[in-house]
Structures are given as structure tokens and as C-alpha cells.
């Protein structure tokens, strides 16, 4: 069995940059599919259709990359209850505060039950990504045991098999749902991404080649856009099949994710003011998601921006990018404010001590019953 590299991977700035890019792409994706822009593009001219579909395809790697970043580091980490508590505290804070604000300004009726439910955001699936991610984190110790039992070749064959079952199969024959993992919205697909990222963490050696991999991402996006917007206009079967490729678990998106992920693994950023800005922004990206995707705030943002009404503008693409960057920056500042104030509680020593004691007691309980 080939020995795995035991050196802990250094978290470089390029991966923080990928985290930032992934969150920007998530906002851009929401500006398209949460606003009516995607539906309106099908009735617009060919130029707008191509633009919207190209940008929408670009964004599909966003969630995949975010999950793979976690898997890349978690495969070498131990399970910590404190991580779940920290996530819960951040999610509960934004769930409660934003909903309370909307109640106070009269946007939604006051409800004590609704406010109380904000303290159980993971259980209720208030943010689908967070709920699935916590499920993945709970599975991570068991996945790591399985990973350590495999050599490089076996691990690679496992990823290939899972890729064929959960990605390639549904991309070629989308009407068969037996192996489908909900378009990438489910725990099964997150596990596939985790195992894939773990392989790169353990065995991949960057060689500094970035440009070609990013061009592959753009090339796949361009091909899918052409098939859907041009060829799909003439052949309905092509349009139906290619339409299912705009899913996180489709083969084109999976391949694009791997190309992009490895591109950033190969990227090296010198220590300067840009690298410091990246490391300052990256830790707040989860807060960006929690703020702009809040169940009450998100519809309000997109309604106020009314992006479908601006689709006739010749600079519509720039407007989408401008809105994306503006939302990102505002949310970054809000999360930095939270971290500097109430967010300090998450890092308090008593929280760490409580979590460590709970882990110890749970370990003793398991030893008694198993």
C-alpha cells in the first residue's frame, strides 16, 4: 500500500482566493436564478440568452468548490464539536436578527414561534447548504477512516466509480433518477466532492500550471452554452439533455470544478497587500452567504434591484457583475462588524471548554454502550 503524505497541507492564499471567487459566483448565480432573469432570458433575444446562460453555467462550480475546499482540509483534521457550535451560533444569529428586523419594520408579521425557530436553523433546514454541510461534517471522521484504509489507486478508482454513477450517468440519461443525488443538492453528492478533494489533498502535487485549467473551465462553459442556446434551438432533445447539465453534479460541472480547483492549487500569490486583503476577506465569506441568502432578505434584495426589467440594457452583464460585487462587499462589512462584536462569544474560552467536556462525556458514553 502506498504511504500517504503525512505532512499537513499549508493553507495558501490561493485557496482563500478560490473561497472568495466561489462566494462571488454564488451571489451571481442567485442574481440569475432567484430573480426571474433565467426565465426571462428564454424569451429574450439570442444575445441575452447566450450571455445569461454562459454566466449561469460559469457559476455552477461555486458550491462544488466550496465543499471541496472543506474536504481538502478536513481529511487531515480531527472532528471538533466546537466547529458545529460556531457554525450554529453564526447561522442562528443571522437567522434571528434579520427576521427580527423585518418584523420590526413591518415587512412580515410578528411571530414568536418564527423567531424561536431561528435558533434551530440547521435542524429546520433554513439554509439548505448549512444543513447538508453539517451532515457531511458529522460523516467526515468515518469517511477519513475509509480514506486511510485505501491506497492512491483504490481511492482514485472510488472517485471514478462515484463520478460515473452520480455524475456521468445522470448527464447522459437524465430521465433516470435512480443514481441522481438531487442535482447536487444532497448529502450523497457532497460526499463525492469530499472524497475527490481528499484525493487531491493527499496525493496531488501542484506544478504551477494554472492558465490551461482555467481555460478548460471557460471552454466547457462555452460548449455547453453553444449546445443549449444554438443547437438546442433547433433540436429539442439536445436542449432537454443539456438543460440538465446546469446542475452541480452534472459531468461538465464536475469536470469544470476539478479544473478550477486544481488551477488554484497551482496558483501562487506573493505576500503583499493583495494577499493580505484576500486573507482578510476569506473568513467572512460564510457570513456573506448567510446574509444575502436569508429567506426574508433575499427576496427583498432581488425585488428592489428588479434585474429582469434591465435585461434590454447593452451593459446588462456589467450590471449583474456590479450588483454581485456590491452585495458581496456590503455583506463582508456586516460580517466583519459581527465578528468584532457578538462574534467574540464564539471564540470565548468557556465555549471551547464546554465543547471539549461534551466530547469527553460523549466518548465515555459510547465506550460503555459499544
CSV table of C-alpha atoms in Angstrom, one decimal:
chain,number,residue,atom,x,y,z
A,1,UNK,CA,0.0,0.0,0.0
A,2,UNK,CA,1.4,3.4,-1.0
A,3,UNK,CA,2.1,5.6,2.0
A,4,UNK,CA,0.2,8.8,2.2
A,5,UNK,CA,2.0,12.1,2.6
A,6,UNK,CA,1.6,12.9,6.3
A,7,UNK,CA,2.6,16.5,6.1
A,8,UNK,CA,-0.3,18.8,6.8
A,9,UNK,CA,-1.2,20.9,3.8
A,10,UNK,CA,-0.4,24.5,4.2
A,11,UNK,CA,-3.5,26.7,3.6
A,12,UNK,CA,-2.2,29.1,1.0
A,13,UNK,CA,-3.7,32.4,-0.1
A,14,UNK,CA,-4.7,31.0,-3.5
A,15,UNK,CA,-7.3,28.7,-1.8
A,16,UNK,CA,-8.6,31.7,0.1
A,17,UNK,CA,-9.0,33.4,-3.2
A,18,UNK,CA,-10.9,30.4,-4.5
A,19,UNK,CA,-13.2,30.7,-1.5
A,20,UNK,CA,-13.9,34.3,-2.3
A,21,UNK,CA,-14.4,33.6,-6.0
A,22,UNK,CA,-16.8,30.8,-5.1
A,23,UNK,CA,-18.9,33.1,-3.0
A,24,UNK,CA,-19.0,35.8,-5.7
A,25,UNK,CA,-20.2,33.1,-8.1
A,26,UNK,CA,-22.9,32.0,-5.7
A,27,UNK,CA,-24.2,35.6,-5.5
A,28,UNK,CA,-24.0,35.9,-9.3
A,29,UNK,CA,-25.9,32.6,-9.6
A,30,UNK,CA,-28.6,33.9,-7.3
A,31,UNK,CA,-28.9,37.1,-9.2
A,32,UNK,CA,-29.8,35.0,-12.2
A,33,UNK,CA,-32.0,32.2,-10.9
A,34,UNK,CA,-33.6,33.9,-7.8
A,35,UNK,CA,-34.7,37.0,-9.8
A,36,UNK,CA,-36.5,35.7,-12.9
A,37,UNK,CA,-33.6,36.6,-15.1
A,38,UNK,CA,-33.1,33.0,-16.1
A,39,UNK,CA,-36.7,32.6,-17.1
A,40,UNK,CA,-36.8,35.9,-18.9
A,41,UNK,CA,-33.7,35.0,-20.9
A,42,UNK,CA,-35.6,32.3,-22.7
A,43,UNK,CA,-37.9,34.9,-24.1
A,44,UNK,CA,-35.2,37.5,-24.9
A,45,UNK,CA,-33.0,37.8,-27.9
A,46,UNK,CA,-30.3,35.3,-28.7
A,47,UNK,CA,-27.6,37.7,-27.4
A,48,UNK,CA,-29.1,38.0,-24.0
A,49,UNK,CA,-29.9,34.3,-23.9
A,50,UNK,CA,-26.2,33.4,-24.6
A,51,UNK,CA,-25.0,35.9,-22.0
A,52,UNK,CA,-27.3,34.7,-19.2
A,53,UNK,CA,-26.7,31.0,-19.9
A,54,UNK,CA,-22.9,31.5,-20.2
A,55,UNK,CA,-22.8,33.3,-16.8
A,56,UNK,CA,-25.2,30.8,-15.3
A,57,UNK,CA,-23.0,27.9,-16.4
A,58,UNK,CA,-19.9,29.6,-15.0
A,59,UNK,CA,-21.5,29.8,-11.6
A,60,UNK,CA,-22.4,26.2,-11.3
A,61,UNK,CA,-18.9,25.3,-9.9
A,62,UNK,CA,-19.4,27.6,-6.9
A,63,UNK,CA,-20.9,25.3,-4.4
A,64,UNK,CA,-18.8,22.4,-5.5
A,65,UNK,CA,-15.6,24.3,-5.0
A,66,UNK,CA,-16.8,25.5,-1.6
A,67,UNK,CA,-17.4,21.9,-0.5
A,68,UNK,CA,-14.1,20.7,-1.9
A,69,UNK,CA,-12.2,23.4,0.0
A,70,UNK,CA,-13.6,21.9,3.2
A,71,UNK,CA,-12.8,18.3,2.2
A,72,UNK,CA,-9.3,19.3,1.2
A,73,UNK,CA,-8.5,20.3,4.8
A,74,UNK,CA,-11.0,18.1,6.8
A,75,UNK,CA,-9.3,14.9,5.6
A,76,UNK,CA,-6.3,15.8,7.8
A,77,UNK,CA,-8.3,17.2,10.7
A,78,UNK,CA,-10.0,15.7,13.7
A,79,UNK,CA,-13.7,16.1,14.4
A,80,UNK,CA,-14.4,19.1,16.7
A,81,UNK,CA,-17.8,19.8,18.3
A,82,UNK,CA,-16.8,23.4,18.6
A,83,UNK,CA,-16.9,23.8,14.8
A,84,UNK,CA,-20.5,22.8,14.7
A,85,UNK,CA,-21.3,25.1,17.7
A,86,UNK,CA,-19.5,28.0,15.9
A,87,UNK,CA,-21.5,27.4,12.7
A,88,UNK,CA,-24.8,27.1,14.7
A,89,UNK,CA,-24.1,30.4,16.5
A,90,UNK,CA,-23.4,32.3,13.3
A,91,UNK,CA,-26.3,30.9,11.5
A,92,UNK,CA,-28.7,31.4,14.4
A,93,UNK,CA,-27.5,35.0,14.8
A,94,UNK,CA,-28.3,36.0,11.2
A,95,UNK,CA,-31.5,34.0,11.1
A,96,UNK,CA,-32.8,35.7,14.2
A,97,UNK,CA,-31.5,39.3,13.7
A,98,UNK,CA,-32.6,39.6,10.1
A,99,UNK,CA,-36.0,38.2,10.7
A,100,UNK,CA,-36.5,40.4,13.8
A,101,UNK,CA,-35.6,43.5,11.7
A,102,UNK,CA,-38.1,42.6,9.0
A,103,UNK,CA,-40.7,42.2,11.8
A,104,UNK,CA,-39.9,45.5,13.4
A,105,UNK,CA,-40.2,47.4,10.1
A,106,UNK,CA,-43.5,45.7,9.3
A,107,UNK,CA,-42.3,43.7,6.3
A,108,UNK,CA,-43.5,40.5,7.8
A,109,UNK,CA,-46.0,39.9,10.7
A,110,UNK,CA,-44.6,39.4,14.2
A,111,UNK,CA,-44.4,35.7,15.3
A,112,UNK,CA,-42.7,34.5,18.4
A,113,UNK,CA,-42.7,30.9,17.0
A,114,UNK,CA,-41.0,32.1,13.9
A,115,UNK,CA,-38.3,33.9,16.0
A,116,UNK,CA,-37.9,30.8,18.2
A,117,UNK,CA,-37.4,28.6,15.1
A,118,UNK,CA,-34.4,30.8,14.1
A,119,UNK,CA,-32.4,29.1,16.9
A,120,UNK,CA,-32.8,25.7,15.2
A,121,UNK,CA,-31.7,26.7,11.7
A,122,UNK,CA,-29.7,23.5,11.0
A,123,UNK,CA,-32.5,21.2,12.1
A,124,UNK,CA,-35.1,23.1,10.1
A,125,UNK,CA,-33.0,23.4,7.0
A,126,UNK,CA,-33.3,27.2,7.0
A,127,UNK,CA,-30.2,27.2,4.8
A,128,UNK,CA,-30.0,24.0,2.8
A,129,UNK,CA,-26.2,24.3,2.3
A,130,UNK,CA,-25.5,24.5,6.0
A,131,UNK,CA,-27.8,21.6,6.9
A,132,UNK,CA,-26.1,19.3,4.3
A,133,UNK,CA,-22.7,20.6,5.2
A,134,UNK,CA,-23.2,19.7,8.9
A,135,UNK,CA,-24.3,16.2,7.8
A,136,UNK,CA,-21.1,16.0,5.8
A,137,UNK,CA,-19.0,17.2,8.8
A,138,UNK,CA,-20.6,14.5,11.0
A,139,UNK,CA,-19.7,11.9,8.5
A,140,UNK,CA,-16.2,13.2,8.0
A,141,UNK,CA,-14.5,11.1,10.7
A,142,UNK,CA,-15.9,7.9,9.2
A,143,UNK,CA,-15.0,9.0,5.7
A,144,UNK,CA,-11.5,9.7,6.8
A,145,UNK,CA,-11.2,6.2,8.3
A,146,UNK,CA,-12.2,4.7,5.0
A,147,UNK,CA,-9.8,7.0,3.1
A,148,UNK,CA,-6.9,6.0,5.3
A,149,UNK,CA,-7.7,2.3,4.6
A,150,UNK,CA,-7.2,2.9,0.8
A,151,UNK,CA,-4.1,3.4,-1.3
A,152,UNK,CA,-3.9,6.0,-4.0
A,153,UNK,CA,-5.1,3.8,-6.8
A,154,UNK,CA,-8.1,2.4,-4.9
A,155,UNK,CA,-9.1,6.0,-3.8
A,156,UNK,CA,-8.9,7.1,-7.4
A,157,UNK,CA,-11.0,4.2,-8.6
A,158,UNK,CA,-13.6,5.0,-6.0
A,159,UNK,CA,-13.8,8.6,-7.2
A,160,UNK,CA,-14.1,7.4,-10.8
A,161,UNK,CA,-16.8,5.0,-9.9
A,162,UNK,CA,-18.8,7.6,-8.0
A,163,UNK,CA,-18.3,10.1,-10.8
A,164,UNK,CA,-19.8,7.6,-13.3
A,165,UNK,CA,-22.7,6.8,-11.0
A,166,UNK,CA,-23.6,10.2,-9.7
A,167,UNK,CA,-22.4,12.5,-12.5
A,168,UNK,CA,-21.9,10.9,-15.9
A,169,UNK,CA,-24.9,8.6,-15.8
A,170,UNK,CA,-27.4,11.4,-15.0
A,171,UNK,CA,-25.7,13.7,-17.5
A,172,UNK,CA,-26.1,11.1,-20.3
A,173,UNK,CA,-29.5,9.8,-19.3
A,174,UNK,CA,-31.1,12.5,-17.1
A,175,UNK,CA,-34.5,10.8,-17.1
A,176,UNK,CA,-33.2,8.0,-14.9
A,177,UNK,CA,-33.3,9.2,-11.3
A,178,UNK,CA,-32.1,6.1,-9.6
A,179,UNK,CA,-28.5,7.4,-9.2
A,180,UNK,CA,-29.4,11.0,-9.1
A,181,UNK,CA,-28.4,12.9,-6.0
A,182,UNK,CA,-30.9,15.7,-6.4
A,183,UNK,CA,-29.0,17.8,-8.9
A,184,UNK,CA,-26.1,18.1,-6.4
A,185,UNK,CA,-28.3,19.4,-3.6
A,186,UNK,CA,-27.9,16.2,-1.5
A,187,UNK,CA,-25.5,14.7,1.0
A,188,UNK,CA,-24.5,12.0,-1.5
A,189,UNK,CA,-23.0,14.5,-3.9
A,190,UNK,CA,-21.3,16.3,-1.0
A,191,UNK,CA,-19.6,13.0,-0.1
A,192,UNK,CA,-18.4,12.5,-3.7
A,193,UNK,CA,-16.9,16.0,-3.6
A,194,UNK,CA,-15.3,15.4,-0.2
A,195,UNK,CA,-13.7,12.2,-1.4
A,196,UNK,CA,-12.4,13.9,-4.5
A,197,UNK,CA,-10.9,16.8,-2.5
A,198,UNK,CA,-9.3,14.4,-0.1
A,199,UNK,CA,-7.5,12.6,-3.0
A,200,UNK,CA,-6.0,16.0,-4.1
A,201,UNK,CA,-5.1,16.8,-0.5
A,202,UNK,CA,-3.2,13.5,-0.1
A,203,UNK,CA,-1.7,12.8,-3.4
A,204,UNK,CA,-1.7,15.8,-5.8
A,205,UNK,CA,1.5,17.7,-6.4
A,206,UNK,CA,1.0,21.2,-7.9
A,207,UNK,CA,3.3,22.1,-10.8
A,208,UNK,CA,2.4,25.7,-11.2
A,209,UNK,CA,0.2,25.3,-14.3
A,210,UNK,CA,-2.9,27.4,-13.8
A,211,UNK,CA,-3.9,29.1,-17.1
A,212,UNK,CA,-4.7,26.0,-19.1
A,213,UNK,CA,-7.0,24.6,-16.4
A,214,UNK,CA,-9.0,27.9,-16.1
A,215,UNK,CA,-9.3,27.9,-19.9
A,216,UNK,CA,-10.8,24.4,-19.7
A,217,UNK,CA,-13.4,25.7,-17.3
A,218,UNK,CA,-14.2,28.5,-19.7
A,219,UNK,CA,-14.1,26.1,-22.7
A,220,UNK,CA,-16.6,23.7,-21.1
A,221,UNK,CA,-18.9,26.6,-20.3
A,222,UNK,CA,-18.7,27.9,-23.8
A,223,UNK,CA,-19.5,24.4,-25.3
A,224,UNK,CA,-22.5,23.9,-23.0
A,225,UNK,CA,-23.8,27.4,-23.8
A,226,UNK,CA,-23.5,26.8,-27.6
A,227,UNK,CA,-25.2,23.4,-27.3
A,228,UNK,CA,-28.1,24.9,-25.3
A,229,UNK,CA,-28.6,28.2,-27.0
A,230,UNK,CA,-27.7,27.5,-30.6
A,231,UNK,CA,-28.0,23.8,-31.3
A,232,UNK,CA,-30.7,23.4,-28.7
A,233,UNK,CA,-32.9,25.9,-30.6
A,234,UNK,CA,-33.1,23.5,-33.5
A,235,UNK,CA,-33.1,20.1,-31.7
A,236,UNK,CA,-35.4,19.8,-28.7
A,237,UNK,CA,-33.7,16.6,-27.5
A,238,UNK,CA,-30.3,18.4,-27.2
A,239,UNK,CA,-31.9,21.3,-25.3
A,240,UNK,CA,-33.6,18.9,-22.9
A,241,UNK,CA,-30.5,16.9,-22.2
A,242,UNK,CA,-28.1,19.9,-22.0
A,243,UNK,CA,-30.6,21.8,-19.8
A,244,UNK,CA,-29.9,19.2,-17.1
A,245,UNK,CA,-26.2,20.0,-17.2
A,246,UNK,CA,-26.8,23.2,-15.3
A,247,UNK,CA,-26.6,21.1,-12.1
A,248,UNK,CA,-23.9,20.8,-9.5
A,249,UNK,CA,-23.5,17.1,-10.2
A,250,UNK,CA,-23.5,17.1,-14.0
A,251,UNK,CA,-20.4,15.8,-15.7
A,252,UNK,CA,-19.5,19.2,-17.3
A,253,UNK,CA,-19.8,21.0,-14.0
A,254,UNK,CA,-17.9,18.2,-12.1
A,255,UNK,CA,-15.0,18.4,-14.7
A,256,UNK,CA,-15.1,22.2,-14.5
A,257,UNK,CA,-14.9,22.1,-10.7
A,258,UNK,CA,-11.9,19.8,-10.8
A,259,UNK,CA,-10.1,22.0,-13.4
A,260,UNK,CA,-10.8,25.2,-11.4
A,261,UNK,CA,-9.9,23.6,-8.1
A,262,UNK,CA,-6.5,22.3,-9.4
A,263,UNK,CA,-5.9,25.6,-11.1
A,264,UNK,CA,-6.0,27.4,-7.7
A,265,UNK,CA,-3.9,24.6,-6.1
A,266,UNK,CA,-1.3,25.5,-8.6
A,267,UNK,CA,-1.6,29.3,-8.2
A,268,UNK,CA,1.0,31.0,-6.0
A,269,UNK,CA,0.3,34.5,-4.7
A,270,UNK,CA,3.2,36.5,-3.3
A,271,UNK,CA,2.9,38.1,0.1
A,272,UNK,CA,1.8,41.7,-0.5
A,273,UNK,CA,-1.1,43.9,0.1
A,274,UNK,CA,-3.3,41.8,-2.2
A,275,UNK,CA,-2.6,38.6,-0.3
A,276,UNK,CA,-3.4,40.4,3.0
A,277,UNK,CA,-6.7,41.6,1.5
A,278,UNK,CA,-7.5,38.1,0.4
A,279,UNK,CA,-6.8,36.6,3.9
A,280,UNK,CA,-8.9,39.4,5.4
A,281,UNK,CA,-11.9,38.8,3.1
A,282,UNK,CA,-12.0,35.0,3.0
A,283,UNK,CA,-13.1,34.2,6.7
A,284,UNK,CA,-16.2,36.4,6.2
A,285,UNK,CA,-17.5,34.5,3.1
A,286,UNK,CA,-19.8,32.3,5.1
A,287,UNK,CA,-21.4,35.4,6.5
A,288,UNK,CA,-21.9,36.7,3.0
A,289,UNK,CA,-23.9,33.6,2.2
A,290,UNK,CA,-25.9,33.7,5.4
A,291,UNK,CA,-26.9,37.4,4.9
A,292,UNK,CA,-27.7,37.6,1.3
A,293,UNK,CA,-29.5,34.2,1.1
A,294,UNK,CA,-31.7,34.8,4.2
A,295,UNK,CA,-35.2,33.7,3.5
A,296,UNK,CA,-36.6,37.2,4.1
A,297,UNK,CA,-33.8,39.4,2.9
A,298,UNK,CA,-33.0,37.6,-0.3
A,299,UNK,CA,-36.5,38.2,-2.0
A,300,UNK,CA,-36.4,41.8,-0.8
A,301,UNK,CA,-32.9,42.4,-2.4
A,302,UNK,CA,-33.8,40.9,-5.7
A,303,UNK,CA,-37.2,42.6,-5.8
A,304,UNK,CA,-35.6,46.0,-5.2
A,305,UNK,CA,-33.0,45.5,-7.8
A,306,UNK,CA,-35.6,44.3,-10.4
A,307,UNK,CA,-32.9,42.8,-12.7
A,308,UNK,CA,-35.3,41.3,-15.3
A,309,UNK,CA,-36.5,44.8,-16.2
A,310,UNK,CA,-32.9,45.8,-17.1
A,311,UNK,CA,-32.2,43.0,-19.5
A,312,UNK,CA,-32.6,45.2,-22.5
A,313,UNK,CA,-29.6,47.3,-21.5
A,314,UNK,CA,-26.4,46.8,-23.5
A,315,UNK,CA,-24.5,46.7,-20.3
A,316,UNK,CA,-26.7,44.2,-18.5
A,317,UNK,CA,-23.8,41.8,-18.0
A,318,UNK,CA,-21.8,44.5,-16.2
A,319,UNK,CA,-24.9,45.4,-14.1
A,320,UNK,CA,-25.1,41.8,-12.9
A,321,UNK,CA,-21.4,41.8,-12.0
A,322,UNK,CA,-21.8,45.2,-10.3
A,323,UNK,CA,-24.7,44.0,-8.2
A,324,UNK,CA,-22.8,40.9,-7.3
A,325,UNK,CA,-19.7,42.8,-6.1
A,326,UNK,CA,-21.8,45.4,-4.2
A,327,UNK,CA,-23.7,42.7,-2.3
A,328,UNK,CA,-20.5,40.9,-1.5
A,329,UNK,CA,-18.8,43.9,-0.1
A,330,UNK,CA,-21.8,45.1,2.0
A,331,UNK,CA,-22.2,41.6,3.5
A,332,UNK,CA,-18.4,41.4,4.1
A,333,UNK,CA,-18.5,44.6,6.2
A,334,UNK,CA,-21.6,43.4,8.1
A,335,UNK,CA,-19.9,40.1,9.0
A,336,UNK,CA,-16.7,41.8,10.0
A,337,UNK,CA,-18.8,44.0,12.3
A,338,UNK,CA,-20.5,40.9,13.8
A,339,UNK,CA,-17.1,39.2,14.3
A,340,UNK,CA,-15.7,42.2,16.1
A,341,UNK,CA,-18.7,42.4,18.5
A,342,UNK,CA,-21.1,39.5,19.3
A,343,UNK,CA,-18.9,37.1,17.2
A,344,UNK,CA,-16.3,37.2,20.0
A,345,UNK,CA,-18.6,34.9,22.0
A,346,UNK,CA,-17.9,32.1,19.5
A,347,UNK,CA,-14.2,32.2,20.3
A,348,UNK,CA,-14.6,32.6,24.1
A,349,UNK,CA,-12.6,30.0,26.2
A,350,UNK,CA,-15.7,28.8,28.0
A,351,UNK,CA,-17.3,27.7,24.7
A,352,UNK,CA,-14.2,25.8,23.9
A,353,UNK,CA,-14.1,24.2,27.3
A,354,UNK,CA,-17.8,23.2,27.2
A,355,UNK,CA,-17.3,21.6,23.8
A,356,UNK,CA,-14.3,19.6,24.9
A,357,UNK,CA,-16.1,18.4,28.0
A,358,UNK,CA,-19.1,17.4,25.9
A,359,UNK,CA,-16.8,15.4,23.6
A,360,UNK,CA,-15.2,13.7,26.5
A,361,UNK,CA,-18.6,12.7,28.1
A,362,UNK,CA,-19.9,11.5,24.8
A,363,UNK,CA,-16.8,9.4,24.2
A,364,UNK,CA,-17.2,7.8,27.6
A,365,UNK,CA,-20.9,7.1,26.9
A,366,UNK,CA,-20.0,5.4,23.6
A,367,UNK,CA,-17.4,3.3,25.3
A,368,UNK,CA,-20.0,2.0,27.8
A,369,UNK,CA,-22.6,1.1,25.3
A,370,UNK,CA,-20.4,-0.3,22.5
